[in-house]
Coordinates of C-alpha atoms and ligand atoms in Angstrom, one line a residue:
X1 CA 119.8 -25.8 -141.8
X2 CA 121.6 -25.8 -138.4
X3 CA 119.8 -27.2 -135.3
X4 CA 119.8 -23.6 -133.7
X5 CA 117.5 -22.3 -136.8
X6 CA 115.5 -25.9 -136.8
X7 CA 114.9 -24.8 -132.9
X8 CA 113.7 -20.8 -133.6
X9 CA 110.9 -22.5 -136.5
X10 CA 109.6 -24.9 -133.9
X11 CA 106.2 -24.3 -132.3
X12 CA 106.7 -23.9 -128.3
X13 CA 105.1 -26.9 -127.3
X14 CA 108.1 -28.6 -129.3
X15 CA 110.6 -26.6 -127.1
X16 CA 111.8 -28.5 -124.5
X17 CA 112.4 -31.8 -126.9
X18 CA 114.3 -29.8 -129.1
X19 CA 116.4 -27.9 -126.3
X20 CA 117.0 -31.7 -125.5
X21 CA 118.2 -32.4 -128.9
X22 CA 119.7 -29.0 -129.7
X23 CA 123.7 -28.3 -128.2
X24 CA 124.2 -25.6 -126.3
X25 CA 127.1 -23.7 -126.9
X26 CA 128.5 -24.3 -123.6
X27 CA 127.7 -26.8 -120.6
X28 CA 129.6 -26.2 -116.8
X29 CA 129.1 -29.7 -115.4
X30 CA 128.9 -31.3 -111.7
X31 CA 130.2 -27.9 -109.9
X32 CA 128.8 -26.7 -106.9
X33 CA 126.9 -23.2 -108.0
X34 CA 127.0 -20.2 -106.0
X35 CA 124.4 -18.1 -108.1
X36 CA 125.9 -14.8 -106.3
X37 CA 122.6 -14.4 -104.4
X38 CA 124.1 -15.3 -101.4
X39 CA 122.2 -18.1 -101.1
X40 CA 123.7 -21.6 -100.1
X41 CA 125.8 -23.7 -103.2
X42 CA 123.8 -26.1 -104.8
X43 CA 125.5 -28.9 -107.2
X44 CA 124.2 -28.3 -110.8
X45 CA 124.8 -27.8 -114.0
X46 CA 124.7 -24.5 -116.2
X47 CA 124.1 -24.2 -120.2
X48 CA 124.7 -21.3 -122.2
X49 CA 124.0 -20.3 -125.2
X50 CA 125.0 -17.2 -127.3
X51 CA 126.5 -15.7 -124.2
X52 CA 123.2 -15.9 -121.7
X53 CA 123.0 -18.6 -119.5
X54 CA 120.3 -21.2 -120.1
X55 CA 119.5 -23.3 -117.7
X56 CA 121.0 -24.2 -114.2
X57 CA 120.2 -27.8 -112.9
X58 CA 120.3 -31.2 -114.5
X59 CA 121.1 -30.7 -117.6
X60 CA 121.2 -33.6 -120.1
X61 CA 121.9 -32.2 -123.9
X62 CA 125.7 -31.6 -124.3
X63 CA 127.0 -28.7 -125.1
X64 CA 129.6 -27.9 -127.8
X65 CA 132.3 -27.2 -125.5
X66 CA 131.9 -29.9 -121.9
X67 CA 133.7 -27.9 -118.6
X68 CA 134.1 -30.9 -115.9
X69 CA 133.5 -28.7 -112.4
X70 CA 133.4 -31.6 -109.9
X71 CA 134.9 -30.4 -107.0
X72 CA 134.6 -26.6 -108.2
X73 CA 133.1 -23.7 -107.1
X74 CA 131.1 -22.4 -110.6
X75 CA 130.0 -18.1 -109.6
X76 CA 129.3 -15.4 -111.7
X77 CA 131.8 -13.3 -113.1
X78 CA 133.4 -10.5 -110.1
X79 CA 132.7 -7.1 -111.3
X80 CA 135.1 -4.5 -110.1
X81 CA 133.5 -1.2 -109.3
X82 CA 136.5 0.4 -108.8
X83 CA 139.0 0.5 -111.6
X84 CA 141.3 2.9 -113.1
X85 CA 141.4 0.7 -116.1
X86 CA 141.0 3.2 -119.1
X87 CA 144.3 1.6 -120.8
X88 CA 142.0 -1.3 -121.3
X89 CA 142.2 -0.2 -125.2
X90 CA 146.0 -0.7 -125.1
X91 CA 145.9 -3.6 -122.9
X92 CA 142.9 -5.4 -124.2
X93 CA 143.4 -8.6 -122.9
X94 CA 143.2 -7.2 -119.3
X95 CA 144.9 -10.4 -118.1
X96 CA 146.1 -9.5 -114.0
X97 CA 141.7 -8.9 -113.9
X98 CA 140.7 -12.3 -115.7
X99 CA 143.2 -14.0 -114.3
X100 CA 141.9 -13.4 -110.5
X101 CA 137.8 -14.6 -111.9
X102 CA 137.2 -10.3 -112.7
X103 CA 134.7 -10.2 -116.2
X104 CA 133.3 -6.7 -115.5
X105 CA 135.4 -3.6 -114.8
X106 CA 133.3 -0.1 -113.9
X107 CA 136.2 2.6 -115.0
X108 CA 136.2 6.3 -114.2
X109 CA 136.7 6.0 -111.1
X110 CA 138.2 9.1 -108.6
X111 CA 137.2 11.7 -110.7
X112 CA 138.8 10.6 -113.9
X113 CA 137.8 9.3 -116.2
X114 CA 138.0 9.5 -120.6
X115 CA 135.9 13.1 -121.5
X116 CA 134.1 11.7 -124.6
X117 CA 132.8 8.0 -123.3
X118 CA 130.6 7.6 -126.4
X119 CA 134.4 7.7 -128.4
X120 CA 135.9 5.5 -126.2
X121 CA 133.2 3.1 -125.8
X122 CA 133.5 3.1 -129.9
X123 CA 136.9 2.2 -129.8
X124 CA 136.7 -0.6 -127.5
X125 CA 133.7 -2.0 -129.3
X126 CA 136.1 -2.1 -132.2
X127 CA 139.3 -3.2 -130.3
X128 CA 137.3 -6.0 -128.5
X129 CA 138.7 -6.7 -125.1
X130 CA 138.5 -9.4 -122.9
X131 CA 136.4 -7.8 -120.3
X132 CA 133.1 -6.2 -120.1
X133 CA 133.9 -2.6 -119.7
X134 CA 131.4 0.3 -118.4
X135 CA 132.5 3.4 -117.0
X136 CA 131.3 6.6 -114.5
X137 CA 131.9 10.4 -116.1
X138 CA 135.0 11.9 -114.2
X139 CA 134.2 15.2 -112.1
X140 CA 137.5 15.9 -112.3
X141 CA 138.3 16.1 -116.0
X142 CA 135.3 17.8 -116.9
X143 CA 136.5 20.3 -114.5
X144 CA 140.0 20.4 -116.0
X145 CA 138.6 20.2 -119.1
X146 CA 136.5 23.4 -118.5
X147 CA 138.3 25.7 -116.3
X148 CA 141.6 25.3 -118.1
X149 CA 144.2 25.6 -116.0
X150 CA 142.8 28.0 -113.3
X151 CA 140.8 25.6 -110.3
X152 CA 141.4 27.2 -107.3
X153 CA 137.8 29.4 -107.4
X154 CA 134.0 28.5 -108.1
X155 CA 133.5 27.9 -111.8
X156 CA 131.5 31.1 -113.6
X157 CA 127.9 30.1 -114.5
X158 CA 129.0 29.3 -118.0
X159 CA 131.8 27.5 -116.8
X160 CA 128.7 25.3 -115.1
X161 CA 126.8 25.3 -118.2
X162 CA 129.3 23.6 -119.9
X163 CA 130.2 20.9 -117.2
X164 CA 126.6 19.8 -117.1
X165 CA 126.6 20.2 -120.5
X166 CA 129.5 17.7 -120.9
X167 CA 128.1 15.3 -117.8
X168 CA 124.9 15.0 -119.3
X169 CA 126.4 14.0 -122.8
X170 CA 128.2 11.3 -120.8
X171 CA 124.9 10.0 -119.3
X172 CA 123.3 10.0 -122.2
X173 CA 126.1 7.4 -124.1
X174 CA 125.6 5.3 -121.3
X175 CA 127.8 6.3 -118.2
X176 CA 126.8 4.5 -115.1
X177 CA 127.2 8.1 -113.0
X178 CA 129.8 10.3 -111.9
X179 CA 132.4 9.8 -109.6
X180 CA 134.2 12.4 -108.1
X181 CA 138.2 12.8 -106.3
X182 CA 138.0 15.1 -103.4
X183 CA 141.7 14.9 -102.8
X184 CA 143.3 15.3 -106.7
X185 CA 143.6 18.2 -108.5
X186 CA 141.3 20.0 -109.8
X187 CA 138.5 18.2 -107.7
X188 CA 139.7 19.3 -104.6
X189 CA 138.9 22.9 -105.3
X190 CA 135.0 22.4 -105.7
X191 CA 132.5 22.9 -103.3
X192 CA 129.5 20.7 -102.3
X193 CA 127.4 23.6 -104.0
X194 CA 129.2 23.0 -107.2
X195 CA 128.9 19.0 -107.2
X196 CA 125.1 18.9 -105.9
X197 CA 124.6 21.0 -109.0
X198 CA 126.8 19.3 -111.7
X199 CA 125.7 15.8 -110.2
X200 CA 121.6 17.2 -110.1
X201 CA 122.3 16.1 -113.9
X202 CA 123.2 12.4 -113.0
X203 CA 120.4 12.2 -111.3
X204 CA 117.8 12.6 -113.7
X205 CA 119.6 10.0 -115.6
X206 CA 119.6 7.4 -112.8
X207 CA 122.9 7.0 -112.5
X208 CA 125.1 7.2 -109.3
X209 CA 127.3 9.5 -107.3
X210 CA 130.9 7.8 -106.4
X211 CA 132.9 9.1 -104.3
X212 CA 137.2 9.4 -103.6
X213 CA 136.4 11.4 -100.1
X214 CA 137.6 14.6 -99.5
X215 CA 139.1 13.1 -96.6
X216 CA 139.6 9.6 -95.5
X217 CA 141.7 10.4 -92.5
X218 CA 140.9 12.8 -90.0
X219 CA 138.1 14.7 -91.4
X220 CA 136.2 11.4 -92.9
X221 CA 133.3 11.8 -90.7
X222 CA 132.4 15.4 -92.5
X223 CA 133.7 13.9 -96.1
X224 CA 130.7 11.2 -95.8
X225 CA 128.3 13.8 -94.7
X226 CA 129.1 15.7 -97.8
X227 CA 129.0 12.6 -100.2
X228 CA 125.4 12.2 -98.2
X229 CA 124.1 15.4 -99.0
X230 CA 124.9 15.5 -102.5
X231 CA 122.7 12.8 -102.8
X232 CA 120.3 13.9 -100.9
X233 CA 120.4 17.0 -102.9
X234 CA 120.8 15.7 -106.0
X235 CA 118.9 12.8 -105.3
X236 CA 120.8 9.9 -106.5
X237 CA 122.6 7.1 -104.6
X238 CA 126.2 7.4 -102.9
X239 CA 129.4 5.2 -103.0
X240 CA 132.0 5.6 -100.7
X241 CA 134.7 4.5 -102.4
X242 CA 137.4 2.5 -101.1
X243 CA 136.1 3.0 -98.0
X244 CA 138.7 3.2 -94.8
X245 CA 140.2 5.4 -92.3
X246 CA 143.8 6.1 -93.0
X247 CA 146.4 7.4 -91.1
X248 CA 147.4 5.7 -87.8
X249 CA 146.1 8.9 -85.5
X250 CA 142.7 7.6 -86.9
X251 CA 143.0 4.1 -86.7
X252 CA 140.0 2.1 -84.4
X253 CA 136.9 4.5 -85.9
X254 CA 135.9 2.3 -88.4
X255 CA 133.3 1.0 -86.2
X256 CA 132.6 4.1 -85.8
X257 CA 132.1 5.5 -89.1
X258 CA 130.1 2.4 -90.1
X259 CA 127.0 3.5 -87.1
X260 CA 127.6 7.2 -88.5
X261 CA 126.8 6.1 -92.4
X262 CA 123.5 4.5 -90.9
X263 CA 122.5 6.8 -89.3
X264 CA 122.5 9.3 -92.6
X265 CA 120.4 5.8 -94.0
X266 CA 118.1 5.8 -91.0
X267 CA 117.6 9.2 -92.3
X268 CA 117.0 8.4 -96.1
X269 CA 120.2 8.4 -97.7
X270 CA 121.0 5.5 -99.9
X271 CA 125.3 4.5 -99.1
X272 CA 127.1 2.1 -100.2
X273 CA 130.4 1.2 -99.9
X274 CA 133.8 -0.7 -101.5
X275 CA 137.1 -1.7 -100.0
X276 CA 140.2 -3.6 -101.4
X277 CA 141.8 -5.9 -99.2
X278 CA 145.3 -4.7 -98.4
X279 CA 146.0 -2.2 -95.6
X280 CA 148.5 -0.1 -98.2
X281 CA 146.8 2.8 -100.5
X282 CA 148.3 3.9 -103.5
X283 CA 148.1 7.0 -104.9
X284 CA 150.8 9.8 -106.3
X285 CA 153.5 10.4 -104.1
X286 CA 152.6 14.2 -104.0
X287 CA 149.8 13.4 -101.8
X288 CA 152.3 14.7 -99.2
X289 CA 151.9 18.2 -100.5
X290 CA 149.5 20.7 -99.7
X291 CA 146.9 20.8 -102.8
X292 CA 147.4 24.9 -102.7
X293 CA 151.5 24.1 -103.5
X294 CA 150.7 22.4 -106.4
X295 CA 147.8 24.3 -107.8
X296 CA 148.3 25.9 -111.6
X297 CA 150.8 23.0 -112.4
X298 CA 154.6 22.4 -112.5
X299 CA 155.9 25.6 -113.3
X300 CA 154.0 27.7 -110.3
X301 CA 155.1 24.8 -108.1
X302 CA 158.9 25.1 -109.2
X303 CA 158.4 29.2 -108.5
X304 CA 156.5 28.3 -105.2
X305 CA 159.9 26.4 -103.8
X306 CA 162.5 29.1 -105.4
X307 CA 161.0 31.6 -102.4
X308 CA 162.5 30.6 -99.5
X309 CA 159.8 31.5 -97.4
X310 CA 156.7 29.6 -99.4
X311 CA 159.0 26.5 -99.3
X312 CA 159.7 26.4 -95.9
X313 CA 155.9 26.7 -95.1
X314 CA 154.8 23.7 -97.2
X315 CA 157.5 22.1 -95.7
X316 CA 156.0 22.9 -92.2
X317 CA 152.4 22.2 -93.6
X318 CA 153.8 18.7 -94.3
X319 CA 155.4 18.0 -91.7
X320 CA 152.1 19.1 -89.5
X321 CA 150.4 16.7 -91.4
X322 CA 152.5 13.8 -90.8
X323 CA 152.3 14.1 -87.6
X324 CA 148.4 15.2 -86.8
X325 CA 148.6 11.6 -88.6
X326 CA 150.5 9.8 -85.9
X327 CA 154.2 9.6 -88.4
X328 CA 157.2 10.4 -87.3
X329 CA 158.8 10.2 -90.5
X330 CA 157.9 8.6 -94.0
X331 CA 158.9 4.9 -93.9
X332 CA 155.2 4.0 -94.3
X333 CA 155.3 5.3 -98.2
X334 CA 156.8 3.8 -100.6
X335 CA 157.9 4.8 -104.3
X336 CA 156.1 2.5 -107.2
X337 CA 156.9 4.5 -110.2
X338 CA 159.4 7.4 -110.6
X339 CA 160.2 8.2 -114.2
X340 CA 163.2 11.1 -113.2
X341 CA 164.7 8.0 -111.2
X342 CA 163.8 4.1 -111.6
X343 CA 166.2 3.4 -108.6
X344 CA 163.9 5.0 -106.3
X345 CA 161.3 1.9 -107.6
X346 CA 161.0 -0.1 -104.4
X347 CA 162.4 2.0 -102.2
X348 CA 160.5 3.9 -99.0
X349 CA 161.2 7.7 -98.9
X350 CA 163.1 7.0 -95.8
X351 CA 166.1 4.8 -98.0
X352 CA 165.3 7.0 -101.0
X353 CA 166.7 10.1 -98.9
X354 CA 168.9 7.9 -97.6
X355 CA 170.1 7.1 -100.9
X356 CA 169.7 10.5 -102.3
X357 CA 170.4 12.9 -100.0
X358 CA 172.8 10.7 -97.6
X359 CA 170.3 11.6 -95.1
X360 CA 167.2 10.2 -93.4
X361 CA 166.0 13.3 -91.5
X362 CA 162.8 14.3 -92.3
X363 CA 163.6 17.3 -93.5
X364 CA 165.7 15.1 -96.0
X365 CA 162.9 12.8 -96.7
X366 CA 160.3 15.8 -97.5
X367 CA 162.7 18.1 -100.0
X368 CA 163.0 14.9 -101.4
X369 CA 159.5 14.6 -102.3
X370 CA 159.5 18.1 -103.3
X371 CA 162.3 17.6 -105.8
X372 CA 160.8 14.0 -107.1
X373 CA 157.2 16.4 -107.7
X374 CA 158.9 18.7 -109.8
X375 CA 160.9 16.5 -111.9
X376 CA 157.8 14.7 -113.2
X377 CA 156.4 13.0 -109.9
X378 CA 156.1 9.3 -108.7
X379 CA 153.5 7.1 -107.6
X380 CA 153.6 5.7 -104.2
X381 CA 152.0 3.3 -101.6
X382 CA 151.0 4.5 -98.4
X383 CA 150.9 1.9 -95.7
X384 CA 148.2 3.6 -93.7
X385 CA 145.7 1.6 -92.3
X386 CA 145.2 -1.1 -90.0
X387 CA 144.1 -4.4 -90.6
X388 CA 141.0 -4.6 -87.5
X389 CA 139.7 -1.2 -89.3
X390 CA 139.9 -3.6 -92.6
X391 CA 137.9 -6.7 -91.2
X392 CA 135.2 -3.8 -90.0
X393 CA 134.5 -2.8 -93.3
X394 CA 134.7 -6.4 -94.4
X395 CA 132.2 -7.6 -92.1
X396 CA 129.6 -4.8 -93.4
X397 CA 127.0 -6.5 -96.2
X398 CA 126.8 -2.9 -98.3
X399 CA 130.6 -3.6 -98.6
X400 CA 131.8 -4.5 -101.9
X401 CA 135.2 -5.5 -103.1
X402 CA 137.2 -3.6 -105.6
X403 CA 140.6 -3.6 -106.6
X404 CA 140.9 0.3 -107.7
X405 CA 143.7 -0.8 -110.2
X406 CA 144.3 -0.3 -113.1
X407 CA 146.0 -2.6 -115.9
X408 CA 149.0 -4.0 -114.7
X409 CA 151.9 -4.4 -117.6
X410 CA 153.7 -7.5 -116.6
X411 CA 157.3 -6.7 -114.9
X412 CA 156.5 -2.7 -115.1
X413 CA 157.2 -0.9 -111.3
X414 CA 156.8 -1.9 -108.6
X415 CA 152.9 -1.3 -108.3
X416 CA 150.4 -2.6 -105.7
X417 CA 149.5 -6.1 -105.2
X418 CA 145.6 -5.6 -105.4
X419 CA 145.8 -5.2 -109.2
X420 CA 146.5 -8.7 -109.2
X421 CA 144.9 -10.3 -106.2
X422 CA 142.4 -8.2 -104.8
X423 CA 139.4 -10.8 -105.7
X424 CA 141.6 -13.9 -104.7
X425 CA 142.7 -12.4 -101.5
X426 CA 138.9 -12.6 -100.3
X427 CA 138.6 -16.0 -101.0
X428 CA 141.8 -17.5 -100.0
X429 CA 142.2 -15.2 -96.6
X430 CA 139.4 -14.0 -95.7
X431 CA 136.9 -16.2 -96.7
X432 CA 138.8 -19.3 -96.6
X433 CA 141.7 -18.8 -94.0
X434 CA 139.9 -16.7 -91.4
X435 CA 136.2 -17.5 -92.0
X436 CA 135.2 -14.1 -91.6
X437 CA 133.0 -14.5 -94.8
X438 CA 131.1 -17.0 -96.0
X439 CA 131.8 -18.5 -99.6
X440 CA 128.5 -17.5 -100.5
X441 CA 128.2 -14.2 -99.3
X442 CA 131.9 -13.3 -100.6
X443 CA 130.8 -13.7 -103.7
X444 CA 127.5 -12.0 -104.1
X445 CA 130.2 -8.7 -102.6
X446 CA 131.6 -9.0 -106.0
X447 CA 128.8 -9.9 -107.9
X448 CA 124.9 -9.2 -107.3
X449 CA 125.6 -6.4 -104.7
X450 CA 127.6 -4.6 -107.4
X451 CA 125.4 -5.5 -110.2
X452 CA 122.1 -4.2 -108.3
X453 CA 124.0 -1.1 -107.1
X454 CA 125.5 0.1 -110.4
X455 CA 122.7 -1.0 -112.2
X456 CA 124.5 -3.2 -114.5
X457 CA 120.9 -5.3 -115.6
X458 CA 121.3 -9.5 -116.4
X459 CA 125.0 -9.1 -115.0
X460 CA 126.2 -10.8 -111.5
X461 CA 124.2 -14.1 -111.4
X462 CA 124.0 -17.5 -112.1
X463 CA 120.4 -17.3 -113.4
X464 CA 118.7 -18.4 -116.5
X465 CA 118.2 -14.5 -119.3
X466 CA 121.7 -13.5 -116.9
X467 CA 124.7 -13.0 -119.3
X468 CA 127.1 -15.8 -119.6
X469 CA 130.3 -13.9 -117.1
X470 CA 131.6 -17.3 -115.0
X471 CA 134.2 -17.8 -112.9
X472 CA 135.4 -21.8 -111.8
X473 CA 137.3 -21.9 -109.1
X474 CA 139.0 -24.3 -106.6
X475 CA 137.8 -22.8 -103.2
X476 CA 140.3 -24.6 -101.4
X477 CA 143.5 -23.8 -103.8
X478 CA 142.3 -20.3 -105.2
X479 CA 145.2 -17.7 -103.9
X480 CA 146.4 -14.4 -104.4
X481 CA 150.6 -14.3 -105.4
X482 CA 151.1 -10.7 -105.8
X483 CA 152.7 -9.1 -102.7
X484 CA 154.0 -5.2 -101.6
X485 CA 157.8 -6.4 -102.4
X486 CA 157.2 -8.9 -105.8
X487 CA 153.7 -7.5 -106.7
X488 CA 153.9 -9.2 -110.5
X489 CA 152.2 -12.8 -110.0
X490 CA 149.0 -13.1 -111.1
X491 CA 146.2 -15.2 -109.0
X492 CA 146.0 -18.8 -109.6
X493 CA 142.9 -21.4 -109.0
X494 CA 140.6 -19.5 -111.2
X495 CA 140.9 -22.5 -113.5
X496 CA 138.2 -21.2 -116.0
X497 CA 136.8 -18.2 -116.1
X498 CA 134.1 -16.8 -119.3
X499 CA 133.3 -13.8 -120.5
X500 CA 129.7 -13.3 -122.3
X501 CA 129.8 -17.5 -122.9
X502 CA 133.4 -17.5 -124.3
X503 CA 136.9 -18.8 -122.0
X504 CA 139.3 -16.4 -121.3
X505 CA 141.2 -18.1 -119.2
X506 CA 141.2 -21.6 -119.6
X507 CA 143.0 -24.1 -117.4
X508 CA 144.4 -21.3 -115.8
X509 CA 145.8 -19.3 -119.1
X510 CA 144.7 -16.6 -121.2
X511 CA 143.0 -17.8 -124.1
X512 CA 143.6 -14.4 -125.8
X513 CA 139.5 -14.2 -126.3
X514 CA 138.4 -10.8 -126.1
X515 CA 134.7 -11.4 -125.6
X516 CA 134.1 -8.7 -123.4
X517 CA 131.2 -5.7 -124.1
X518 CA 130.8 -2.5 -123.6
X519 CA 128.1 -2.3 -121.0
X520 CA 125.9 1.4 -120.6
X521 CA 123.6 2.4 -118.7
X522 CA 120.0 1.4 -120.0
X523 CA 118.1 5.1 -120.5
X524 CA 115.7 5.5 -118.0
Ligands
LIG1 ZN1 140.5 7.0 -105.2

C-alpha cells in the first residue's frame, strides 16, 4: 500500500505526522513567493500534490521531484485573457505561451471563437495540451453562423432565437462569456439593441461581456459607453479589451479615457480592462477598407472595384480615414502574412507598393491593399499608438496584461512580437527596467486580477486548495527576445514553469508535458 493511501486511512489527528512522513509530489524550495495577491514576496517553500498546491512556508518532507529556487521569483501561473489560441488542438504544446511563464489561456476572444465549445473542449480533453484552456462564445460566429452570408441588417426574431439559442448552449458547456468584435465582419453590423439582447443570455449565466470596441480611435469614448450599457442592460460585467487609443490624431486621451471609464463605475458599471505591451496592433490588413466594401464576401468586393465609380469612393473613404487619423501615407502598417505573395512578409505597404507597383504614392499604396484583399488578403501590424498612452493604461490597477495572440508556429511570417513576449516584456521593462510596476503587483495583473475577473475559481495564486500553475523566474535575467523585425525567439528566464503540478518547461525547455485542463465556467 502506497504512503498516499496509508495517509487517506489515517484518523486526522494523525495528519500532520504523516504529511511529514508522506512525499509530496512536488516541493519549490528557498524562492522568494509572490502569491499573486499583490502582496509583498516572502521566502518559502511550496508543496504540491496531485496538481493543488499544499502548503506554502517551511516545508520539511521532500517531495518526489526537489526545484532549488534560491535566488528566484516562484508566482502563479500568467493567465492570458486575451488569446486567439483556438489552434491550441494542432499546436498542443503551446510552447511561445509556456515559454514566457503563460499556464492559462482564455480563447474566443474578438468575436470569434469555435461554434460548438462543448466539441472542442472534448477534443482538447482528448489531445491533452500543455496549457489550461477556457474560452468566451464568439458574437461574431454565431452571427455568421446564423445570418448566412447576409449581415448588413438586424437579424429577424428567429434569426435571434437561434443566436441565443446557440449562446446559451455555449454557457451552459462552460464558456466564461461572450466576447464580441465591433470592427470585423459580421460584428460590425450589429447594433447595441441586438448585443444587450443576445448577451441578456450571458448574463444569467454569470459570465462576462468582452469587448474588441467598435472603435478604438476616434470614436472610443462612444465605443466604451456602448460596451457600458450592454452591461448595464444585460447586467453582466465589461472588458475592454486591449484597451488603447490608436491612431496618432488620438494620441494623449488615454488619461482621458481612463477618468471617463470611472465615471460609468461611479455610476455602477463594473469595467475592466487588458492591454499588451507593444505600441504596434495587429489585425488583417483590410482594416483599411470600409466594412460596407467588403460586406457579402470576396466576390461582391471584386464587383464593388470593377465600377469605376464605387472604387474610386472607397478609395476616398480610405484615404479620409488615414488622414482624420493623423497619416500621411501607410508606412506605419506592415504585412505579416500574405498567402498571394510571401515577398510582401516584412515589408510596409509603402515598400510593398514600391515593390509592386514601382510606386509609393498613396494612391499606389491603397490599390495595393485593394488588390492584396481580393487575392486572399494579409495580415498586418499597425504601428499606431504611442508609448505615454501605453504607460497610462499600465499604471491603471483594473489593467491586465494579455498577449491577444495566438499560437505562434516557429519560423512562420513575420507575426507580432507579443505572441512571444508579451508577459516577459512586463517584467523585464516595465517592471524591471523602468520601475513603473512593482514585482508584485505585475504579477497579480496576470494572475489574481484575471482569475477573480473571469472567474476562473482556485486559479492565479500561490495558496494552499489553489491549483498547482507556477511560474520560476529570474527577475533580474527574465527578458522578452521577440521583436517587430525577428519576431521568432521565444522569452527566456522562465527557468521552470508547471502546469496543474507537472513541468512544462524545465530549465528553460519544453518538457513536451501536456498537463493542461480544460477549465469552464462553474454553473451558477
Ligand atoms: Zn481584438
Amino acid at each position: 500500500m502506497s504512503a498516499r493511501r496509508i495517509l487517506l486511512l489515517l484518523p486526522a489527528f494523525a495528519l500532520h505526522f504523516t504529511l511529514h512522513a508522506a512525499d509530496f509530489d512536488l516541493v519549490v524550495r528557498g524562492g522568494r513567493v509572490v502569491d499573486g495577491s499583490g502582496k509583498p514576496a516572502i521566502e518559502a517553500d511550496v508543496a504540491v500534490h496531485n496538481g493543488r498546491i499544499v502548503a506554502v512556508g517551511r516545508v520539511t518532507a521532500k517531495g518526489k521531484v526537489e526545484v532549488d529556487a534560491r535566488g528566484l521569483i516562484v508566482a502563479p501561473g500568467f493567465i492570458d485573457v486575451h488569446t486567439h489560441a483556438e489552434e491550441v488542438d494542432e499546436q498542443p504544446r503551446a510552447e511561445n505561451f509556456v515559454r514566457m511563464g503563460v499556464t492559462t489561456l482564455v480563447l474566443g476572444n474578438c468575436g470569434s471563437s469555435r461554434l460548438d465549445l462543448g466539441k472542442y473542449f472534448a477534443e482538447l480533453a482528448r489531445t491533452n495540451v500543455s496549457v489550461n484552456v477556457a474560452s468566451l462564445i464568439g458574437h461574431g460566429t454565431v452571427r455568421g453562423e446564423v445570418m448566412a452570408g447576409s449581415f448588413r441588417r438586424p437579424p429577424t426574431a428567429a434569426e435571434l432565437a437561434r443566436m441565443k439559442t446557440l449562446i446559451e448552449r455555449a454557457m451552459r458547456e462552460g464558456a466564461l462569456g461572450i466576447s464580441t468584435g465591433l470592427i470585423y465582419l459580421p460584428g460590425t453590423f450589429a447594433t447595441a439593441e441586438e448585443l444587450i439582447e443576445v448577451t441578456k443570455v450571458v448574463g444569467v449565466h454569470g459570465g462576462i461581456y468582452a469587448s474588441h470596441l467598435r472603435s478604438e480611435g476616434e470614436k472610443v469614448f462612444a465605443a466604451v459607453d456602448e460596451a457600458a450599457r450592454i452591461g448595464r442592460e444585460a447586467r453582466l460585467p465589461v472588458q475592454l479589451s486591449h484597451i488603447k487609443v490608436a491612431g496618432r490624431a488620438n494620441w494623449g486621451k488615454a488619461a482621458e479615457l481612463l477618468a471617463h471609464i470611472q465615471r460609468l463605475r461611479d455610476g455602477g458599471a463594473v469595467i475592466t480592462h487588458d492591454q499588451y505591451l507593444y505600441t504596434a496592433s495587429s489585425t488583417s490588413l483590410s482594416q483599411l477598407i470600409p466594412d460596407a466594401a467588403r460586406e457579402g464576401g470576396v466576390p461582391a468586393f471584386q464587383k464593388r472595384l470593377a465600377a469605376g465609380e464605387q472604387k474610386s469612393a472607397i478609395l476616398a473613404q480610405m484615404k479620409e480615414r488615414l488622414t482624420r487619423n493623423g497619416y500621411t501615407n501607410c508606412a506605419h502598417v506592415v504585412i505579416t502574412t500574405c498567402k498571394s505573395d510571401k515577398t510582401l512578409e516584412g515589408l510596409s505597404v509603402v515598400e510593398a507598393a514600391r515593390l509592386r507597383r514601382k510606386s509609393e504614392t498613396l494612391d499606389a499604396q491603397l490599390e495595393l491593399v485593394l488588390e492584396i484583399e481580393t487575392n486572399g488578403g494579409a495580415g498586418a501590424i499597425f504601428h499606431g499608438m504611442s508609448e505615454e498612452d501605453l504607460r497610462v493604461f499600465l499604471a491603471d490597477p483594473r489593467t491586465m496584461f494579455a498577449s491577444d495572440s495566438g499560437v505562434r508556429q516557429f519560423g512562420e511570417g513575420v507575426p507580432h512580437p507579443r505572441g512571444y513576449g508579451n508577459n516577459a516584456r512586463v517584467l523585464a521593462r516595465y517592471v524591471r527596467e523602468l520601475k513603473l510596476l512593482t514585482l508584485e503587483e505585475s504579477v497579480r495583473r496576470m494572475t489574481a486580477l484575471p482569475a477573480a475577473t473571469f472567474q476562473l475559481k482556485g486559479r492565479g495564486q500561490i495558496k494552499e486548495g489553489f491549483a498547482a500553475d507556477l511560474v520560476v523566474f529570474d527577475s533580474e535575467k527574465v527578458r522578452d527576445n521577440s521583436t517587430f523585425e525577428k519576431p521568432h525567439a521565444y522569452a527566456t528566464g522562465f527557468r521552470h514553469v508547471f502546469v496543474n503540478g507537472v513541468a512544462v518547461v524545465r530549465d528553460d525547455k519544453h518538457t513536451a508535458a501536456r498537463s493542461g485542463q480544460v477549465l469552464r465556467r462553474a454553473p451558477r
